[in-house]
Coordinates of C-alpha atoms and ligand atoms in Angstrom, one line a residue:
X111 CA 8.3 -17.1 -10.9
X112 CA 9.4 -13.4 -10.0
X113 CA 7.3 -10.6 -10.2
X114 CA 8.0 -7.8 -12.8
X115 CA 8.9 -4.4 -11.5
X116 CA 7.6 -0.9 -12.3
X117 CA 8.4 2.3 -11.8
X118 CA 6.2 5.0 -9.9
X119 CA 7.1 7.7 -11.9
X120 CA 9.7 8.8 -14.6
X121 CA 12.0 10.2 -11.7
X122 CA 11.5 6.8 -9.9
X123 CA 11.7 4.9 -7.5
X124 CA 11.0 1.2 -9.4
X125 CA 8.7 -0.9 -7.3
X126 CA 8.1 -4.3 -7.2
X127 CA 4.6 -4.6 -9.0
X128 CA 3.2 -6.5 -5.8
X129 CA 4.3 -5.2 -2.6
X130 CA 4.3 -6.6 0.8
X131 CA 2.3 -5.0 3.8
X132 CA 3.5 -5.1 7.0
X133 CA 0.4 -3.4 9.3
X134 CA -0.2 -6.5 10.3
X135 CA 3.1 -8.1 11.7
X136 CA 2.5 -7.6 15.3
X137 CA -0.3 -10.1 14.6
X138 CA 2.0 -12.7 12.7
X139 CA 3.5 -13.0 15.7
X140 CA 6.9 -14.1 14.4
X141 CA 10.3 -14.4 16.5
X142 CA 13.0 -12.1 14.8
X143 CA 14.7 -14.9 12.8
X144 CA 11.3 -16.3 12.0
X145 CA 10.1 -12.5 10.2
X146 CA 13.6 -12.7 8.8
X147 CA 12.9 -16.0 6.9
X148 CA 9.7 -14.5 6.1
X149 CA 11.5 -11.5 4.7
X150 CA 13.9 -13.6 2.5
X151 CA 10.9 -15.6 1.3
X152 CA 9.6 -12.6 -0.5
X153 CA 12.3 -10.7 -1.5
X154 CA 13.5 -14.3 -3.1
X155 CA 10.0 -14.1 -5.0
X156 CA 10.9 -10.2 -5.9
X157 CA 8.7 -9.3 -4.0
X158 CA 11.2 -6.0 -2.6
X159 CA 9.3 -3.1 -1.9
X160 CA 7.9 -3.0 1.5
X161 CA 4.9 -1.0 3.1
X162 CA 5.0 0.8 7.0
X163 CA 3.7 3.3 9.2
X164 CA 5.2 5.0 12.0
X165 CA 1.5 3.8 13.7
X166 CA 1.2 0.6 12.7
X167 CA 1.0 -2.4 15.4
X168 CA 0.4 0.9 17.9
X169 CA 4.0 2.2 16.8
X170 CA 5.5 -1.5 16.8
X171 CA 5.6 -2.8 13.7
X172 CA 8.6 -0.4 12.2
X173 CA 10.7 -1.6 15.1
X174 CA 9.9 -5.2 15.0
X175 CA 10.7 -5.0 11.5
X176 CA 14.0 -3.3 12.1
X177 CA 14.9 -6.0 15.0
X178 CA 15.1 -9.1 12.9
X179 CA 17.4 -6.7 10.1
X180 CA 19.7 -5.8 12.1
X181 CA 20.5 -9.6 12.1
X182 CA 21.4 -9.7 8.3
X183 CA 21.8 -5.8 7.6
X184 CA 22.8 -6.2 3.8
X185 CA 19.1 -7.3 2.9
X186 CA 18.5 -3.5 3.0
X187 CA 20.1 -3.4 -0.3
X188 CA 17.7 -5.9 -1.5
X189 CA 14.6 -3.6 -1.0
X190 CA 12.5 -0.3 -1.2
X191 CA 10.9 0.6 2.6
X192 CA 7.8 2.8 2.1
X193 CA 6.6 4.7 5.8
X194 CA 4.1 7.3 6.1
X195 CA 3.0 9.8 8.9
X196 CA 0.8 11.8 9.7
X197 CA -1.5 10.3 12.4
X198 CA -1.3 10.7 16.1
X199 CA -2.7 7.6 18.3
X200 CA -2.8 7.4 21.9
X201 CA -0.8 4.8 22.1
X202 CA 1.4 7.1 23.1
X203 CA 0.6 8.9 25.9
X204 CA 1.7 12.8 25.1
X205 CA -1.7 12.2 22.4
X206 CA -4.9 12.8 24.5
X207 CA -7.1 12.0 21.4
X208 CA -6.5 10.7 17.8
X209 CA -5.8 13.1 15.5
X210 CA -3.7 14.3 13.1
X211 CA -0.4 16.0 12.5
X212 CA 1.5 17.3 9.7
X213 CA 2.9 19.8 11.1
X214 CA 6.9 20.1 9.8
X215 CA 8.2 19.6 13.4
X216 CA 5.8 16.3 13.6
X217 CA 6.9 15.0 10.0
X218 CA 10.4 15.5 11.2
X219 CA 10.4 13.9 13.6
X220 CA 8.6 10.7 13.0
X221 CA 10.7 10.1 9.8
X222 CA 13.9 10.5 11.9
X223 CA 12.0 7.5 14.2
X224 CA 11.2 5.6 11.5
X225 CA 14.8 5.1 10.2
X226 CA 16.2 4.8 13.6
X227 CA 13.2 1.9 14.6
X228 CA 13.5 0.4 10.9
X229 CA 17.3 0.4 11.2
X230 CA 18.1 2.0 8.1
X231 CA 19.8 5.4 7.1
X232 CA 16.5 6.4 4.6
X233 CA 13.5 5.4 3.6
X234 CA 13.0 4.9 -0.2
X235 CA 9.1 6.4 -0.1
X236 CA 7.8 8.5 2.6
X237 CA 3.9 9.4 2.9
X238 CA 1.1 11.2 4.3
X239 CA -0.8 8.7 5.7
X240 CA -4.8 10.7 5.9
X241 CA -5.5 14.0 4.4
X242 CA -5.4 16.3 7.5
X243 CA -7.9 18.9 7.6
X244 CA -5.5 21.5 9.4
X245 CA -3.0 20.7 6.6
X246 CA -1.2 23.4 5.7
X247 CA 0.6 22.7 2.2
X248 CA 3.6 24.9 2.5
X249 CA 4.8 23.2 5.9
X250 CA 4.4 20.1 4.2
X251 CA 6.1 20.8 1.3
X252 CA 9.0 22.1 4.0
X253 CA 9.1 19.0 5.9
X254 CA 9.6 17.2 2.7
X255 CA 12.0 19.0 0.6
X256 CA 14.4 19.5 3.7
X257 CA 13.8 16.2 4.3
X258 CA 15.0 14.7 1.2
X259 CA 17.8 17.2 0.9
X260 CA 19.4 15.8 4.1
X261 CA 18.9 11.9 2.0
X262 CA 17.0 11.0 4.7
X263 CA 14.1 10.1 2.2
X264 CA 14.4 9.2 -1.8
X265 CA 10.8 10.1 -2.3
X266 CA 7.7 11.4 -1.6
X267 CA 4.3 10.6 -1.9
X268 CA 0.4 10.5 -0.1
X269 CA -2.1 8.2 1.0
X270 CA -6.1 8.8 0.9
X271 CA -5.5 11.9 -0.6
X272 CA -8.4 13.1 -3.5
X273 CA -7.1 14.4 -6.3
X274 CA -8.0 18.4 -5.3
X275 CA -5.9 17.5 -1.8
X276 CA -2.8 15.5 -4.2
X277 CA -2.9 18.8 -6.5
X278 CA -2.7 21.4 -3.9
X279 CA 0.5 19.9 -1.8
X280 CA 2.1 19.0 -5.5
X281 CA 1.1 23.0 -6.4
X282 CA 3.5 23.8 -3.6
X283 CA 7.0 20.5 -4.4
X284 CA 9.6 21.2 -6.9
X285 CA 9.6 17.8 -7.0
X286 CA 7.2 15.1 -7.8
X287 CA 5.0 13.1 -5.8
X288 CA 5.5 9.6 -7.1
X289 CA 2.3 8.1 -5.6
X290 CA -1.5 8.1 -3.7
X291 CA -1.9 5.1 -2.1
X292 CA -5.6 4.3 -2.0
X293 CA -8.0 1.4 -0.9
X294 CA -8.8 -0.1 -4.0
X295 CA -10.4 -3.1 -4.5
X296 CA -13.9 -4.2 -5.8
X297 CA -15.2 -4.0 -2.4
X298 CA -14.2 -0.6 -2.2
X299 CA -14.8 1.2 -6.0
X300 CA -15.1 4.5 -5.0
X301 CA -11.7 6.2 -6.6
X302 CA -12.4 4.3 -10.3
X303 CA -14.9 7.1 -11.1
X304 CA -14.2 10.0 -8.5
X305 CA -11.2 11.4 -10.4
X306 CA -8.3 10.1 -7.8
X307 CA -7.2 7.4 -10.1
X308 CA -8.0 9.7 -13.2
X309 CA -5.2 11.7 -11.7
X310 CA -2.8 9.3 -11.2
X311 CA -3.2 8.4 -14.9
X312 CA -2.8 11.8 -16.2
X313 CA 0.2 12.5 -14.0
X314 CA 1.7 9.2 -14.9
X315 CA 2.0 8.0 -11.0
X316 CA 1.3 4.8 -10.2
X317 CA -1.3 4.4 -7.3
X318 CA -0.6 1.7 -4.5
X319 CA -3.3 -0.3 -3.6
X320 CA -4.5 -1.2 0.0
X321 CA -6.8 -4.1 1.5
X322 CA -7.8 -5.6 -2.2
X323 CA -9.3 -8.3 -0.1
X324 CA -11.6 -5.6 1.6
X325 CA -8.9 -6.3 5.0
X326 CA -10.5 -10.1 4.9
X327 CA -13.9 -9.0 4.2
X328 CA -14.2 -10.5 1.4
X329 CA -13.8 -14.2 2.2
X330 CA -16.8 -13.8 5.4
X331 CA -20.5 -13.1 6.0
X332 CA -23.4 -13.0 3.6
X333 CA -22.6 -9.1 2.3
X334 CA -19.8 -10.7 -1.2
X335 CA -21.6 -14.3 -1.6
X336 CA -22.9 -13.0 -4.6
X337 CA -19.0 -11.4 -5.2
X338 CA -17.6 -14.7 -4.2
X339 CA -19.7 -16.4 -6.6
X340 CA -19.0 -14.9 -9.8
X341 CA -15.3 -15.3 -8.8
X342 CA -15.7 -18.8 -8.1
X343 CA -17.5 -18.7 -11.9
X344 CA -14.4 -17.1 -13.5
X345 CA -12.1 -18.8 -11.6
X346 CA -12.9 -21.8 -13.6
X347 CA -12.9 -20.0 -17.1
X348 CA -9.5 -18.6 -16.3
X349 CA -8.2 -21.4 -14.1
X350 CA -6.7 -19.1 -11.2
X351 CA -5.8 -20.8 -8.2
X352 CA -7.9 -19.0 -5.6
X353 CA -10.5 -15.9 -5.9
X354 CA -8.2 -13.5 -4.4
X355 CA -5.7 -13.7 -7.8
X356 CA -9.0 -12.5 -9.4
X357 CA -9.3 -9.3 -6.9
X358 CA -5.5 -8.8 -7.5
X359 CA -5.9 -9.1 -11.3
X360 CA -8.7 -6.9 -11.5
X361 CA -7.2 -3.8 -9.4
X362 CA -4.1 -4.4 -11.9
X363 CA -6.2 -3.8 -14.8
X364 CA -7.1 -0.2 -14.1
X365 CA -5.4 1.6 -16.6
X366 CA -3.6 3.4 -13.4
X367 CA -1.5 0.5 -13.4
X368 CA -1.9 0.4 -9.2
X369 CA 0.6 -1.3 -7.3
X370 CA -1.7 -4.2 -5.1
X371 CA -0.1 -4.6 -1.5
X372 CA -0.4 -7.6 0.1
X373 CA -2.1 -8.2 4.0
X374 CA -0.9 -11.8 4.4
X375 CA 1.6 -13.2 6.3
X376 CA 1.2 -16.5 4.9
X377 CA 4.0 -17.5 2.7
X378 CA 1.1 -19.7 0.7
X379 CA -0.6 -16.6 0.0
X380 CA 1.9 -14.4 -0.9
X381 CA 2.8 -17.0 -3.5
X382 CA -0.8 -16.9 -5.1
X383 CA -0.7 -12.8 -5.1
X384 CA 2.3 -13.3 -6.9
X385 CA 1.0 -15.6 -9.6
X386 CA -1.8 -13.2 -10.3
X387 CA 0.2 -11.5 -12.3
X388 CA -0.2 -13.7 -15.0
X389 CA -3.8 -14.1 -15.0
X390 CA -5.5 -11.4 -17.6
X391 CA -9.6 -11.0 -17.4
X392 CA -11.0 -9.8 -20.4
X393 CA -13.3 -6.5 -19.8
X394 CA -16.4 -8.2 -19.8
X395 CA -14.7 -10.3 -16.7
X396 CA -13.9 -7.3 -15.3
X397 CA -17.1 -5.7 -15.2
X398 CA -18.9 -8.8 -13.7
X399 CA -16.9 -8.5 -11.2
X400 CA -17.6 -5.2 -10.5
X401 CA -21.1 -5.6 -10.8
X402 CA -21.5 -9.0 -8.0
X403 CA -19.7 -6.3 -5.8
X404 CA -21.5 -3.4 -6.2
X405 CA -24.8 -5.5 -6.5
X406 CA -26.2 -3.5 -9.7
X407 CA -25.3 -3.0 -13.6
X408 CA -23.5 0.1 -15.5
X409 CA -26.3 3.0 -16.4
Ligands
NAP251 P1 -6.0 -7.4 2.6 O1 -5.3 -8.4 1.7 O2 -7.3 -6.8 2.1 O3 -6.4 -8.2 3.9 C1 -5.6 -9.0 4.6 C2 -6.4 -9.9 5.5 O4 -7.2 -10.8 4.7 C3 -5.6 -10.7 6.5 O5 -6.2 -10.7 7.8 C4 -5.6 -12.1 5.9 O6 -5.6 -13.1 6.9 C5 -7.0 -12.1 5.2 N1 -7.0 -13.1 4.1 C6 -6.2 -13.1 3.0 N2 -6.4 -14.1 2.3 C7 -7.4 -14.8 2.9 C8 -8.2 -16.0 2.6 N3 -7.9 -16.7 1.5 N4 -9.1 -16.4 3.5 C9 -9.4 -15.7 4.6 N5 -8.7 -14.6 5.0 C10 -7.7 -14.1 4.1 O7 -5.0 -6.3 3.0 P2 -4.8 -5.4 4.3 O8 -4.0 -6.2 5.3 O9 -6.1 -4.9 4.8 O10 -3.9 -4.3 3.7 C11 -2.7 -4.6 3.1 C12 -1.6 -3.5 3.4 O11 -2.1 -2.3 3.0 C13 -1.3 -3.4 4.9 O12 -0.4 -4.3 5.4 C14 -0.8 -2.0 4.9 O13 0.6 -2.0 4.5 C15 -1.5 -1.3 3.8 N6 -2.6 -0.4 4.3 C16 -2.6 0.9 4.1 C17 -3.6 1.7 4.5 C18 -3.6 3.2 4.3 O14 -4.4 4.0 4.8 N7 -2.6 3.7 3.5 C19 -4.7 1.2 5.2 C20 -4.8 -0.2 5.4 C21 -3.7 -1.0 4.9 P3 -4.2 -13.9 7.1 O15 -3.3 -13.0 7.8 O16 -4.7 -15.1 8.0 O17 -3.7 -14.4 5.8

């Protein structure tokens, strides 16, 4: 089994349709050859395309990451590295508080550390992590266009953006941005009817989606028994594996086409995200789904 690929936009890049988050690595705790396995155990299933931040693991994960490359460089060729920026932790200590930056010096730069820590000469997507109230469109648009003319970065896209924030900074590219990557997920509805993934759909991008499985959320506490229910129920009728193909299935179904990412580390669950692909819910699946989340019916 392999899963299909898809591209973001008509200009490209072609993602794998299920892609494989890395936030959590530093948690995984894996040995460089042992994240290297890991590595060739998705890319073997397609999975290829490959989600960062410059924050993520408190500004480890990129360089773990890059670590157990550098011991089998030409599996670069074999992939698409996504990064964003944007957000300033204080884990390090010149940031006194969290905040934002997307200032052109500040994009700049933490591209530049993101290739160096991820060992790699560019980055196939780079994003805006958070919609930044003291963004200022034309210096973002400058950090980006000079950025991909140097080939430092193939693409460009955003994250948590709303559609009015997506249309400004696109009002000021030549260039398209080839995603928004959004938490979508039945625990988390709110971009189905707001106009972000309405957006995506007109502008033919493909959304990537973030935490399907509400970050774990899904699986604990008394808040989705009713959610965990129902997918138990059409679990059966469709004979999925596990609930969480349903939750992938059903964020695949928006007409957005979104991209799911995937939180585990767990080679047994990367396996069942990938299977998901071949599971189709009818729409009146769909909507009970939506409806054990959200706890009440359509209007
Ligand atoms: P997720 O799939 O919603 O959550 C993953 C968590 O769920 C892990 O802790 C995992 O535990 C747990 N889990 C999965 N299957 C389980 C099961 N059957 N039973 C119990 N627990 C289970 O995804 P996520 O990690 O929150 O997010 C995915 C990726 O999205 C991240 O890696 C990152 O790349 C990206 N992201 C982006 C943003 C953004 O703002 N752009 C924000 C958050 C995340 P195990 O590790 O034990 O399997």
């Amino acid at each position: 089994m392999s899963v299909s690929r898809l591209a973001l936009h008509a200009q490209g890049p072609t993602f794998s349709r299920l892609i494989m988050g890395y936030w959590r690595l530093m948690e995984w705790q894996l040995s460089p050859a042992a994240l290297l396995d890991l590595m060739k155990y998705h890319l073997d299933l397609g999975v290829t395309t490959i989600d960062h931040a410059d924050i993520y693991g408190g500004y480890q994960c990129e360089e773990a990451f890059g670590h157990a490359l550098r011991l089998e460089p030409s599996l670069r060729d074999r992939m698409e590295i996504v990064s964003k920026c944007g957000i300033a932790l204080t884990a390090k200590p010149e940031h006194a508080l969290n905040h934002y930056n997307t200032g052109k010096a500040h994009i700049i730069a933490s591209a530049e550390d993101s290739l160096r820590k991820l060992a790699t000469d560019h980055l196939d997507l780079l994003l805006i992590h958070r919609p930044d109230p003291l963004m200022d469109a034309d210096e973002v648009a400058d950090a980006f266009i000079s950025l991909k003319q140097a080939g430092k970065v193939k693409h460009l896209g955003v994250s948590n953006f709303s559609a009015r924030q997506f249309e400004l900074l696109q009002s000021r590219l030549p260039f398209p941005l080839v995603t928004n990557q959004l938490e979508i997920s039945p625990l988390n509805q709110s971009t189905t009817l707001d106009g972000t993934l309405d957006l995506c759909q007109q502008l033919r991008i493909k959304p990537m989606a973030w935490s399907c499985l509400g970050g774990g959320r899904l699986f604990d506490g008394q808040e989705y028994a009713p959610l965990r229910t129902e997918l138990e129920q059409i679990r059966h009728e469709v004979g999925a594996q596990n609930i969480e193909q349903l939750v992938y299935a059903w964020v695949m179904m928006l007409p957005s086409q979104p991209l799911p990412l995937i939180g585990s580390g767990k080679r047994e669950r990367i396996a069942a995200a990938v299977a998901a692909e071949s599971i189709a819910l009818t729409r009146q699946q769909w909507f009970r789904i939506r409806k054990a989340a959200l706890g009440y019916d359509v209007p």
